[in-house]
mmCIF file of N, CA and C in Angstrom:
data_model
loop_
_atom_site.group_PDB
_atom_site.id
_atom_site.type_symbol
_atom_site.label_atom_id
_atom_site.label_comp_id
_atom_site.label_asym_id
_atom_site.label_seq_id
_atom_site.Cartn_x
_atom_site.Cartn_y
_atom_site.Cartn_z
ATOM 1 N N MET Z 12 23.164 16.267 -6.026
ATOM 2 C CA MET Z 12 23.424 15.406 -4.899
ATOM 3 C C MET Z 12 22.197 15.314 -3.986
ATOM 4 N N ARG Z 13 21.507 16.442 -3.842
ATOM 5 C CA ARG Z 13 20.336 16.464 -2.968
ATOM 6 C C ARG Z 13 19.225 15.571 -3.522
ATOM 7 N N THR Z 14 19.011 15.618 -4.832
ATOM 8 C CA THR Z 14 17.992 14.775 -5.457
ATOM 9 C C THR Z 14 18.349 13.302 -5.307
ATOM 10 N N PHE Z 15 19.617 12.990 -5.462
ATOM 11 C CA PHE Z 15 20.058 11.610 -5.299
ATOM 12 C C PHE Z 15 19.804 11.115 -3.881
ATOM 13 N N MET Z 16 20.069 11.950 -2.897
ATOM 14 C CA MET Z 16 19.836 11.559 -1.498
ATOM 15 C C MET Z 16 18.341 11.380 -1.210
ATOM 16 N N MET Z 17 17.505 12.209 -1.828
ATOM 17 C CA MET Z 17 16.060 12.054 -1.639
ATOM 18 C C MET Z 17 15.571 10.749 -2.269
ATOM 19 N N MET Z 18 16.084 10.429 -3.446
ATOM 20 C CA MET Z 18 15.704 9.180 -4.096
ATOM 21 C C MET Z 18 16.191 7.978 -3.290
ATOM 22 N N LEU Z 19 17.379 8.075 -2.742
ATOM 23 C CA LEU Z 19 17.919 7.003 -1.918
ATOM 24 C C LEU Z 19 17.093 6.835 -0.641
ATOM 25 N N SER Z 20 16.666 7.939 -0.056
ATOM 26 C CA SER Z 20 15.819 7.876 1.141
ATOM 27 C C SER Z 20 14.463 7.249 0.818
ATOM 28 N N ALA Z 21 13.900 7.609 -0.327
ATOM 29 C CA ALA Z 21 12.613 7.039 -0.729
ATOM 30 C C ALA Z 21 12.734 5.538 -0.949
ATOM 31 N N ALA Z 22 13.807 5.120 -1.583
ATOM 32 C CA ALA Z 22 14.015 3.687 -1.812
ATOM 33 C C ALA Z 22 14.224 2.950 -0.501
ATOM 34 N N ALA Z 23 14.927 3.567 0.434
ATOM 35 C CA ALA Z 23 15.171 2.924 1.723
ATOM 36 C C ALA Z 23 13.883 2.751 2.520
ATOM 37 N N MET Z 24 12.910 3.623 2.310
ATOM 38 C CA MET Z 24 11.649 3.503 3.033
ATOM 39 C C MET Z 24 10.698 2.534 2.350
ATOM 40 N N VAL Z 25 10.767 2.417 1.043
ATOM 41 C CA VAL Z 25 9.824 1.580 0.308
ATOM 42 C C VAL Z 25 10.254 0.118 0.297
ATOM 43 N N VAL Z 26 11.521 -0.156 0.158
ATOM 44 C CA VAL Z 26 12.005 -1.532 0.037
ATOM 45 C C VAL Z 26 11.646 -2.394 1.246
ATOM 46 N N PRO Z 27 11.802 -1.939 2.495
ATOM 47 C CA PRO Z 27 11.405 -2.810 3.616
ATOM 48 C C PRO Z 27 9.916 -3.118 3.666
ATOM 49 N N SER Z 28 9.089 -2.290 3.047
ATOM 50 C CA SER Z 28 7.650 -2.550 3.072
ATOM 51 C C SER Z 28 7.279 -3.775 2.246
ATOM 52 N N PHE Z 29 8.098 -4.138 1.272
ATOM 53 C CA PHE Z 29 7.812 -5.329 0.486
ATOM 54 C C PHE Z 29 7.944 -6.595 1.327
ATOM 55 N N ALA Z 30 8.742 -6.550 2.372
ATOM 56 C CA ALA Z 30 8.912 -7.709 3.232
ATOM 57 C C ALA Z 30 7.681 -7.950 4.110
ATOM 58 N N LEU Z 31 6.810 -6.967 4.229
ATOM 59 C CA LEU Z 31 5.619 -7.112 5.060
ATOM 60 C C LEU Z 31 4.608 -8.077 4.447
ATOM 61 N N VAL Z 32 4.527 -8.129 3.135
ATOM 62 C CA VAL Z 32 3.543 -8.975 2.468
ATOM 63 C C VAL Z 32 4.262 -10.189 1.897
ATOM 64 N N THR Z 33 4.252 -11.254 2.661
ATOM 65 C CA THR Z 33 4.822 -12.511 2.210
ATOM 66 C C THR Z 33 3.685 -13.498 2.000
ATOM 67 N N PRO Z 34 3.889 -14.551 1.247
ATOM 68 C CA PRO Z 34 2.808 -15.519 1.049
ATOM 69 C C PRO Z 34 2.300 -16.119 2.353
ATOM 70 N N ALA Z 35 3.193 -16.363 3.306
ATOM 71 C CA ALA Z 35 2.750 -16.936 4.580
ATOM 72 C C ALA Z 35 1.902 -15.937 5.359
ATOM 73 N N ALA Z 36 2.293 -14.667 5.339
ATOM 74 C CA ALA Z 36 1.524 -13.646 6.051
ATOM 75 C C ALA Z 36 0.186 -13.399 5.370
ATOM 76 N N ALA Z 37 0.161 -13.468 4.056
ATOM 77 C CA ALA Z 37 -1.084 -13.235 3.334
ATOM 78 C C ALA Z 37 -2.109 -14.322 3.636
ATOM 79 N N LYS Z 38 -1.669 -15.552 3.832
ATOM 80 C CA LYS Z 38 -2.597 -16.634 4.142
ATOM 81 C C LYS Z 38 -3.215 -16.465 5.519
ATOM 82 N N THR Z 39 -2.493 -15.884 6.457
ATOM 83 C CA THR Z 39 -3.053 -15.701 7.788
ATOM 84 C C THR Z 39 -4.008 -14.509 7.832
ATOM 85 N N VAL Z 40 -3.787 -13.500 6.992
ATOM 86 C CA VAL Z 40 -4.653 -12.326 6.989
ATOM 87 C C VAL Z 40 -5.961 -12.605 6.264
ATOM 88 N N HIS Z 41 -5.901 -13.303 5.144
ATOM 89 C CA HIS Z 41 -7.080 -13.568 4.334
ATOM 90 C C HIS Z 41 -7.612 -14.957 4.668
ATOM 91 N N LYS Z 42 -8.499 -15.000 5.614
ATOM 92 C CA LYS Z 42 -9.007 -16.273 6.104
ATOM 93 C C LYS Z 42 -10.361 -16.574 5.479
ATOM 94 N N GLU Z 43 -10.502 -17.795 5.019
ATOM 95 C CA GLU Z 43 -11.767 -18.230 4.442
ATOM 96 C C GLU Z 43 -12.423 -19.249 5.362
ATOM 97 N N TRP Z 44 -13.742 -19.204 5.467
ATOM 98 C CA TRP Z 44 -14.458 -20.173 6.288
ATOM 99 C C TRP Z 44 -15.890 -20.322 5.791
ATOM 100 N N VAL Z 45 -16.526 -21.380 6.245
ATOM 101 C CA VAL Z 45 -17.925 -21.644 5.913
ATOM 102 C C VAL Z 45 -18.743 -21.351 7.164
ATOM 103 N N GLY Z 46 -19.751 -20.499 7.008
ATOM 104 C CA GLY Z 46 -20.573 -20.111 8.141
ATOM 105 C C GLY Z 46 -21.603 -21.166 8.487
ATOM 106 N N ARG Z 47 -22.339 -20.913 9.550
ATOM 107 C CA ARG Z 47 -23.371 -21.845 9.987
ATOM 108 C C ARG Z 47 -24.499 -21.975 8.976
ATOM 109 N N ASP Z 48 -24.660 -20.930 8.164
ATOM 110 C CA ASP Z 48 -25.713 -20.974 7.153
ATOM 111 C C ASP Z 48 -25.254 -21.645 5.861
ATOM 112 N N GLY Z 49 -24.018 -22.152 5.800
ATOM 113 C CA GLY Z 49 -23.515 -22.856 4.635
ATOM 114 C C GLY Z 49 -22.848 -21.970 3.596
ATOM 115 N N LYS Z 50 -22.851 -20.643 3.826
ATOM 116 C CA LYS Z 50 -22.223 -19.718 2.881
ATOM 117 C C LYS Z 50 -20.724 -19.624 3.150
ATOM 118 N N HIS Z 51 -19.983 -19.349 2.084
ATOM 119 C CA HIS Z 51 -18.541 -19.162 2.209
ATOM 120 C C HIS Z 51 -18.248 -17.689 2.493
ATOM 121 N N TYR Z 52 -17.407 -17.448 3.484
ATOM 122 C CA TYR Z 52 -17.026 -16.097 3.863
ATOM 123 C C TYR Z 52 -15.521 -15.936 3.755
ATOM 124 N N CYS Z 53 -15.081 -14.700 3.566
ATOM 125 C CA CYS Z 53 -13.665 -14.421 3.406
ATOM 126 C C CYS Z 53 -13.335 -13.102 4.092
ATOM 127 N N ARG Z 54 -12.316 -13.109 4.904
ATOM 128 C CA ARG Z 54 -11.855 -11.889 5.561
ATOM 129 C C ARG Z 54 -10.835 -11.228 4.640
ATOM 130 N N ARG Z 55 -11.146 -10.026 4.194
ATOM 131 C CA ARG Z 55 -10.299 -9.320 3.238
ATOM 132 C C ARG Z 55 -9.625 -8.115 3.893
ATOM 133 N N SER Z 56 -8.520 -7.730 3.306
ATOM 134 C CA SER Z 56 -7.812 -6.539 3.750
ATOM 135 C C SER Z 56 -8.599 -5.309 3.324
ATOM 136 N N ASP Z 57 -8.602 -4.286 4.179
ATOM 137 C CA ASP Z 57 -9.293 -3.054 3.832
ATOM 138 C C ASP Z 57 -8.384 -2.050 3.139
ATOM 139 N N GLY Z 58 -7.110 -2.383 2.941
ATOM 140 C CA GLY Z 58 -6.200 -1.525 2.197
ATOM 141 C C GLY Z 58 -5.430 -0.526 3.025
ATOM 142 N N THR Z 59 -5.434 -0.672 4.345
ATOM 143 C CA THR Z 59 -4.780 0.305 5.205
ATOM 144 C C THR Z 59 -3.265 0.306 5.032
ATOM 145 N N VAL Z 60 -2.654 -0.857 4.954
ATOM 146 C CA VAL Z 60 -1.199 -0.922 4.795
ATOM 147 C C VAL Z 60 -0.786 -0.296 3.472
ATOM 148 N N GLY Z 61 -1.503 -0.600 2.416
ATOM 149 C CA GLY Z 61 -1.209 -0.001 1.117
ATOM 150 C C GLY Z 61 -1.397 1.500 1.121
ATOM 151 N N LEU Z 62 -2.398 1.970 1.853
ATOM 152 C CA LEU Z 62 -2.665 3.400 1.961
ATOM 153 C C LEU Z 62 -1.487 4.120 2.602
ATOM 154 N N ILE Z 63 -0.972 3.576 3.696
ATOM 155 C CA ILE Z 63 0.126 4.217 4.418
ATOM 156 C C ILE Z 63 1.420 4.154 3.608
ATOM 157 N N VAL Z 64 1.762 2.983 3.111
ATOM 158 C CA VAL Z 64 3.006 2.832 2.350
ATOM 159 C C VAL Z 64 2.958 3.668 1.071
ATOM 160 N N GLY Z 65 1.834 3.644 0.385
ATOM 161 C CA GLY Z 65 1.695 4.444 -0.832
ATOM 162 C C GLY Z 65 1.758 5.937 -0.558
ATOM 163 N N GLY Z 66 1.171 6.365 0.550
ATOM 164 C CA GLY Z 66 1.211 7.785 0.906
ATOM 165 C C GLY Z 66 2.610 8.273 1.199
ATOM 166 N N VAL Z 67 3.361 7.488 1.949
ATOM 167 C CA VAL Z 67 4.742 7.876 2.277
ATOM 168 C C VAL Z 67 5.603 7.873 1.017
ATOM 169 N N GLY Z 68 5.502 6.814 0.245
ATOM 170 C CA GLY Z 68 6.287 6.738 -0.992
ATOM 171 C C GLY Z 68 5.907 7.833 -1.975
ATOM 172 N N GLY Z 69 4.626 8.099 -2.111
ATOM 173 C CA GLY Z 69 4.163 9.155 -3.014
ATOM 174 C C GLY Z 69 4.613 10.535 -2.576
ATOM 175 N N ALA Z 70 4.616 10.769 -1.261
ATOM 176 C CA ALA Z 70 5.074 12.060 -0.747
ATOM 177 C C ALA Z 70 6.552 12.279 -1.052
ATOM 178 N N LEU Z 71 7.337 11.242 -0.892
ATOM 179 C CA LEU Z 71 8.768 11.370 -1.177
ATOM 180 C C LEU Z 71 9.028 11.583 -2.661
ATOM 181 N N VAL Z 72 8.320 10.847 -3.494
ATOM 182 C CA VAL Z 72 8.495 11.022 -4.936
ATOM 183 C C VAL Z 72 7.980 12.383 -5.376
ATOM 184 N N GLY Z 73 6.835 12.813 -4.850
ATOM 185 C CA GLY Z 73 6.291 14.126 -5.198
ATOM 186 C C GLY Z 73 7.197 15.266 -4.774
ATOM 187 N N ARG Z 74 7.827 15.127 -3.627
ATOM 188 C CA ARG Z 74 8.762 16.154 -3.152
ATOM 189 C C ARG Z 74 10.003 16.200 -4.025
ATOM 190 N N THR Z 75 10.443 15.040 -4.483
ATOM 191 C CA THR Z 75 11.618 14.992 -5.339
ATOM 192 C C THR Z 75 11.328 15.597 -6.714
ATOM 193 N N ILE Z 76 10.144 15.345 -7.241
ATOM 194 C CA ILE Z 76 9.799 15.854 -8.573
ATOM 195 C C ILE Z 76 9.574 17.359 -8.552
ATOM 196 N N ASP Z 77 8.892 17.873 -7.527
ATOM 197 C CA ASP Z 77 8.598 19.308 -7.442
ATOM 198 C C ASP Z 77 9.845 20.040 -6.962
ATOM 199 N N THR Z 78 10.458 20.818 -7.846
ATOM 200 C CA THR Z 78 11.706 21.499 -7.491
ATOM 201 C C THR Z 78 11.529 22.997 -7.300
ATOM 202 N N ARG Z 79 10.301 23.494 -7.359
ATOM 203 C CA ARG Z 79 10.073 24.933 -7.228
ATOM 204 C C ARG Z 79 9.599 25.271 -5.815
ATOM 205 N N GLY Z 80 10.065 26.361 -5.271
ATOM 206 C CA GLY Z 80 9.572 26.891 -4.006
ATOM 207 C C GLY Z 80 9.803 25.965 -2.828
ATOM 208 N N ASP Z 81 8.810 25.882 -1.949
ATOM 209 C CA ASP Z 81 8.960 25.074 -0.738
ATOM 210 C C ASP Z 81 8.525 23.625 -0.933
ATOM 211 N N ARG Z 82 8.023 23.253 -2.092
ATOM 212 C CA ARG Z 82 7.680 21.890 -2.500
ATOM 213 C C ARG Z 82 6.527 21.273 -1.708
ATOM 214 N N THR Z 83 5.724 22.083 -1.064
ATOM 215 C CA THR Z 83 4.593 21.569 -0.306
ATOM 216 C C THR Z 83 3.541 20.954 -1.226
ATOM 217 N N LEU Z 84 3.274 21.623 -2.330
ATOM 218 C CA LEU Z 84 2.251 21.124 -3.256
ATOM 219 C C LEU Z 84 2.643 19.767 -3.832
ATOM 220 N N GLY Z 85 3.903 19.608 -4.204
ATOM 221 C CA GLY Z 85 4.363 18.325 -4.736
ATOM 222 C C GLY Z 85 4.295 17.220 -3.698
ATOM 223 N N THR Z 86 4.632 17.547 -2.456
ATOM 224 C CA THR Z 86 4.584 16.558 -1.382
ATOM 225 C C THR Z 86 3.154 16.109 -1.103
ATOM 226 N N LEU Z 87 2.247 17.064 -0.986
ATOM 227 C CA LEU Z 87 0.851 16.717 -0.695
ATOM 228 C C LEU Z 87 0.186 16.002 -1.870
ATOM 229 N N GLY Z 88 0.457 16.467 -3.078
ATOM 230 C CA GLY Z 88 -0.108 15.809 -4.253
ATOM 231 C C GLY Z 88 0.410 14.389 -4.415
ATOM 232 N N GLY Z 89 1.713 14.217 -4.218
ATOM 233 C CA GLY Z 89 2.300 12.880 -4.308
ATOM 234 C C GLY Z 89 1.764 11.952 -3.236
ATOM 235 N N ALA Z 90 1.571 12.482 -2.029
ATOM 236 C CA ALA Z 90 1.028 11.665 -0.943
ATOM 237 C C ALA Z 90 -0.395 11.214 -1.247
ATOM 238 N N ALA Z 91 -1.203 12.121 -1.774
ATOM 239 C CA ALA Z 91 -2.590 11.768 -2.088
ATOM 240 C C ALA Z 91 -2.661 10.719 -3.199
ATOM 241 N N ILE Z 92 -1.919 10.940 -4.271
ATOM 242 C CA ILE Z 92 -1.945 9.992 -5.389
ATOM 243 C C ILE Z 92 -1.353 8.647 -4.972
ATOM 244 N N GLY Z 93 -0.244 8.681 -4.220
ATOM 245 C CA GLY Z 93 0.383 7.443 -3.766
ATOM 246 C C GLY Z 93 -0.503 6.661 -2.814
ATOM 247 N N ALA Z 94 -1.215 7.371 -1.934
ATOM 248 C CA ALA Z 94 -2.098 6.698 -0.980
ATOM 249 C C ALA Z 94 -3.251 6.001 -1.701
ATOM 250 N N LEU Z 95 -3.843 6.675 -2.665
ATOM 251 C CA LEU Z 95 -4.939 6.061 -3.412
ATOM 252 C C LEU Z 95 -4.456 4.868 -4.226
ATOM 253 N N ALA Z 96 -3.305 5.013 -4.854
ATOM 254 C CA ALA Z 96 -2.772 3.902 -5.643
ATOM 255 C C ALA Z 96 -2.400 2.718 -4.758
ATOM 256 N N GLY Z 97 -1.765 2.992 -3.618
ATOM 257 C CA GLY Z 97 -1.379 1.914 -2.704
ATOM 258 C C GLY Z 97 -2.574 1.185 -2.130
ATOM 259 N N ARG Z 98 -3.635 1.911 -1.830
ATOM 260 C CA ARG Z 98 -4.849 1.295 -1.285
ATOM 261 C C ARG Z 98 -5.493 0.376 -2.309
ATOM 262 N N GLU Z 99 -5.578 0.836 -3.554
ATOM 263 C CA GLU Z 99 -6.182 0.007 -4.588
ATOM 264 C C GLU Z 99 -5.358 -1.239 -4.874
ATOM 265 N N VAL Z 100 -4.044 -1.114 -4.863
ATOM 266 C CA VAL Z 100 -3.190 -2.286 -5.070
ATOM 267 C C VAL Z 100 -3.393 -3.281 -3.939
ATOM 268 N N ASP Z 101 -3.422 -2.803 -2.701
ATOM 269 C CA ASP Z 101 -3.604 -3.690 -1.549
ATOM 270 C C ASP Z 101 -4.968 -4.377 -1.592
ATOM 271 N N ARG Z 102 -6.009 -3.652 -1.943
ATOM 272 C CA ARG Z 102 -7.338 -4.249 -2.008
ATOM 273 C C ARG Z 102 -7.458 -5.220 -3.175
ATOM 274 N N HIS Z 103 -6.794 -4.937 -4.274
ATOM 275 C CA HIS Z 103 -6.834 -5.835 -5.440
ATOM 276 C C HIS Z 103 -6.145 -7.157 -5.121
ATOM 277 N N VAL Z 104 -5.049 -7.104 -4.395
ATOM 278 C CA VAL Z 104 -4.333 -8.331 -4.018
ATOM 279 C C VAL Z 104 -5.217 -9.182 -3.112
ATOM 280 N N SER Z 105 -5.945 -8.571 -2.190
ATOM 281 C CA SER Z 105 -6.794 -9.360 -1.294
ATOM 282 C C SER Z 105 -7.983 -9.969 -2.035
ATOM 283 N N ARG Z 106 -8.470 -9.319 -3.092
ATOM 284 C CA ARG Z 106 -9.574 -9.875 -3.874
ATOM 285 C C ARG Z 106 -9.129 -11.115 -4.652
ATOM 286 N N ARG Z 107 -7.886 -11.122 -5.086
ATOM 287 C CA ARG Z 107 -7.399 -12.261 -5.860
ATOM 288 C C ARG Z 107 -7.191 -13.481 -4.974
ATOM 289 N N GLN Z 108 -6.888 -13.277 -3.700
ATOM 290 C CA GLN Z 108 -6.609 -14.405 -2.830
ATOM 291 C C GLN Z 108 -7.873 -15.028 -2.260
ATOM 292 N N CYS Z 109 -8.918 -14.271 -2.088
ATOM 293 C CA CYS Z 109 -10.191 -14.789 -1.577
ATOM 294 C C CYS Z 109 -11.244 -14.688 -2.662
ATOM 295 N N LYS Z 110 -11.913 -15.764 -2.910
ATOM 296 C CA LYS Z 110 -12.964 -15.739 -3.924
ATOM 297 C C LYS Z 110 -14.280 -16.143 -3.332
#
């Protein structure tokens, strides 16, 4: 029952984060323009939102998977891996929208 509640809590925290990145919001964040020198410029995301969401989700999943002792190692390891994965996903999405 405890594992089920942890998984349910993790899902409840991750699902609302998908609503943050909508096509309309992505167009306002990734702005393209032509500078005075004639070059095309693009404002890209630095991956902060993905870093935070991935870290929280990874920590919850890591805590759920690690069932031995106080589960600190699983929580910290999951947070680190989730944060790196979330950051790369967020940065990859911004690269595809701005060329």
